[in-house]
Amino acid sequence: SQLYRVRFLLDTPLAVLVEGESDLWCVEKYIRINDLHRLVFVYALPAGAATWRSEWKDQLAQHRHTFICLDDDLAGHQAAKRIIDELPSASRINPLGGRVAESIEIADKWLAPRFFEH
């Protein structure tokens, strides 16, 4: 019934939306280790890319910008397009290697640099 998260909502300028709980935990750990928790808040779709609901855009709109970080597959691309069409303050990030959890160890190359562009 809502986007999955593991922290109390913070007033952060940036948000990251991933596909599921395991991706959220990977990105959340990366955020904490790199002391980015005041900059970035992490959400997950509760059951994969196809579960996006339009009412969730209001929650993401609280942030200045949202990075849509779904798997680099057909379902991920379709969901990202739909979300970005509904949320103008969003952009897509494709994880290197195609999947967030498997790419988190090299997030300094594909994820973190985007945080500092905004």
Coordinates of C-alpha atoms in Angstrom, one line a residue:
S1 CA 0.0 0.0 0.0
Q2 CA 3.0 2.3 0.1
L3 CA 6.6 2.6 -1.0
Y4 CA 9.0 0.5 1.1
R5 CA 11.6 2.3 3.2
V6 CA 13.7 1.5 6.2
R7 CA 14.2 4.9 7.8
F8 CA 12.0 7.6 9.1
L9 CA 11.4 10.1 6.2
L10 CA 14.0 12.8 6.2
D11 CA 13.8 16.1 4.4
T12 CA 16.5 15.2 1.9
P13 CA 16.9 16.9 -1.5
L14 CA 17.4 13.6 -3.3
A15 CA 15.6 10.3 -3.4
V16 CA 16.4 7.0 -5.1
L17 CA 13.7 4.6 -6.1
V18 CA 14.7 0.9 -6.6
E19 CA 12.7 -2.2 -7.5
G20 CA 12.4 -4.2 -4.3
E21 CA 13.5 -4.7 -0.7
S22 CA 16.8 -6.3 -1.4
D23 CA 17.9 -3.5 -3.7
L24 CA 16.7 -1.0 -1.1
W25 CA 18.9 -2.6 1.6
C26 CA 21.9 -2.6 -0.7
V27 CA 21.5 1.1 -1.6
E28 CA 20.6 2.1 2.0
K29 CA 23.8 0.4 3.2
Y30 CA 25.8 2.2 0.6
I31 CA 24.2 5.5 1.6
R32 CA 25.0 4.9 5.3
I33 CA 28.6 3.8 4.8
N34 CA 29.3 6.9 2.7
D35 CA 27.5 9.3 5.1
L36 CA 25.0 10.4 2.4
H37 CA 21.9 9.9 4.6
R38 CA 21.3 13.6 4.9
L39 CA 21.4 14.0 1.1
V40 CA 19.6 10.9 -0.2
F41 CA 16.5 9.0 0.9
V42 CA 15.9 5.5 -0.5
Y43 CA 12.5 4.0 -1.4
A44 CA 11.6 0.7 -3.1
L45 CA 8.6 -0.5 -5.1
P46 CA 7.1 -3.2 -2.8
A47 CA 6.9 -6.0 -5.3
G48 CA 8.9 -5.1 -8.4
A49 CA 8.9 -2.8 -11.3
A50 CA 5.2 -3.4 -12.3
T51 CA 3.8 -2.3 -9.0
W52 CA 4.1 1.5 -9.5
R53 CA 1.0 3.4 -8.3
S54 CA 0.4 7.0 -9.4
E55 CA -0.5 8.2 -5.8
W56 CA 3.1 7.5 -4.8
K57 CA 4.4 10.4 -6.9
D58 CA 3.3 12.8 -4.2
Q59 CA 5.7 11.1 -1.7
L60 CA 8.6 11.3 -4.2
A61 CA 7.8 14.9 -5.1
Q62 CA 8.8 16.0 -1.6
H63 CA 12.4 15.6 -2.8
R64 CA 14.0 18.0 -5.3
H65 CA 15.0 15.2 -7.5
T66 CA 14.3 11.4 -7.7
F67 CA 16.6 8.9 -9.4
I68 CA 14.8 6.0 -10.8
C69 CA 17.2 3.1 -10.4
L70 CA 15.4 0.0 -11.7
D71 CA 17.0 -3.1 -13.3
D72 CA 18.2 -2.6 -16.9
D73 CA 15.6 -4.9 -18.4
L74 CA 12.3 -4.5 -20.2
A75 CA 10.1 -4.3 -17.0
G76 CA 12.6 -1.8 -15.5
H77 CA 12.6 0.4 -18.6
Q78 CA 8.8 0.4 -18.9
A79 CA 8.3 1.2 -15.3
A80 CA 10.9 4.0 -15.3
K81 CA 9.3 5.6 -18.4
R82 CA 5.9 5.5 -16.7
I83 CA 7.3 7.0 -13.4
I84 CA 9.2 9.7 -15.2
D85 CA 6.2 10.7 -17.2
E86 CA 4.3 11.2 -14.0
L87 CA 7.1 12.7 -12.0
P88 CA 8.9 15.5 -13.9
S89 CA 11.6 15.8 -11.2
A90 CA 12.9 12.3 -11.9
S91 CA 15.6 10.8 -14.1
R92 CA 16.8 7.3 -14.8
I93 CA 20.0 5.7 -13.7
N94 CA 21.0 2.4 -15.2
P95 CA 23.1 0.3 -12.8
L96 CA 26.3 -1.0 -14.3
G97 CA 25.8 -4.7 -15.0
G98 CA 22.1 -4.2 -15.2
R99 CA 21.0 -5.0 -11.6
V100 CA 21.2 -2.8 -8.6
A101 CA 22.2 -5.4 -5.9
E102 CA 24.9 -6.9 -8.1
S103 CA 26.3 -3.5 -9.0
I104 CA 26.3 -1.8 -5.6
E105 CA 30.0 -2.6 -5.0
I106 CA 30.9 -0.3 -7.8
A107 CA 28.2 2.3 -7.0
D108 CA 31.0 4.9 -6.8
K109 CA 31.1 4.7 -10.6
W110 CA 27.5 4.7 -11.5
L111 CA 25.4 6.0 -8.6
A112 CA 27.3 8.4 -6.4
P113 CA 28.5 10.8 -9.2
R114 CA 24.8 11.5 -10.1
F115 CA 24.1 12.7 -6.5
F116 CA 26.6 15.5 -6.9
E117 CA 25.3 16.7 -10.3
H118 CA 22.1 17.8 -8.6

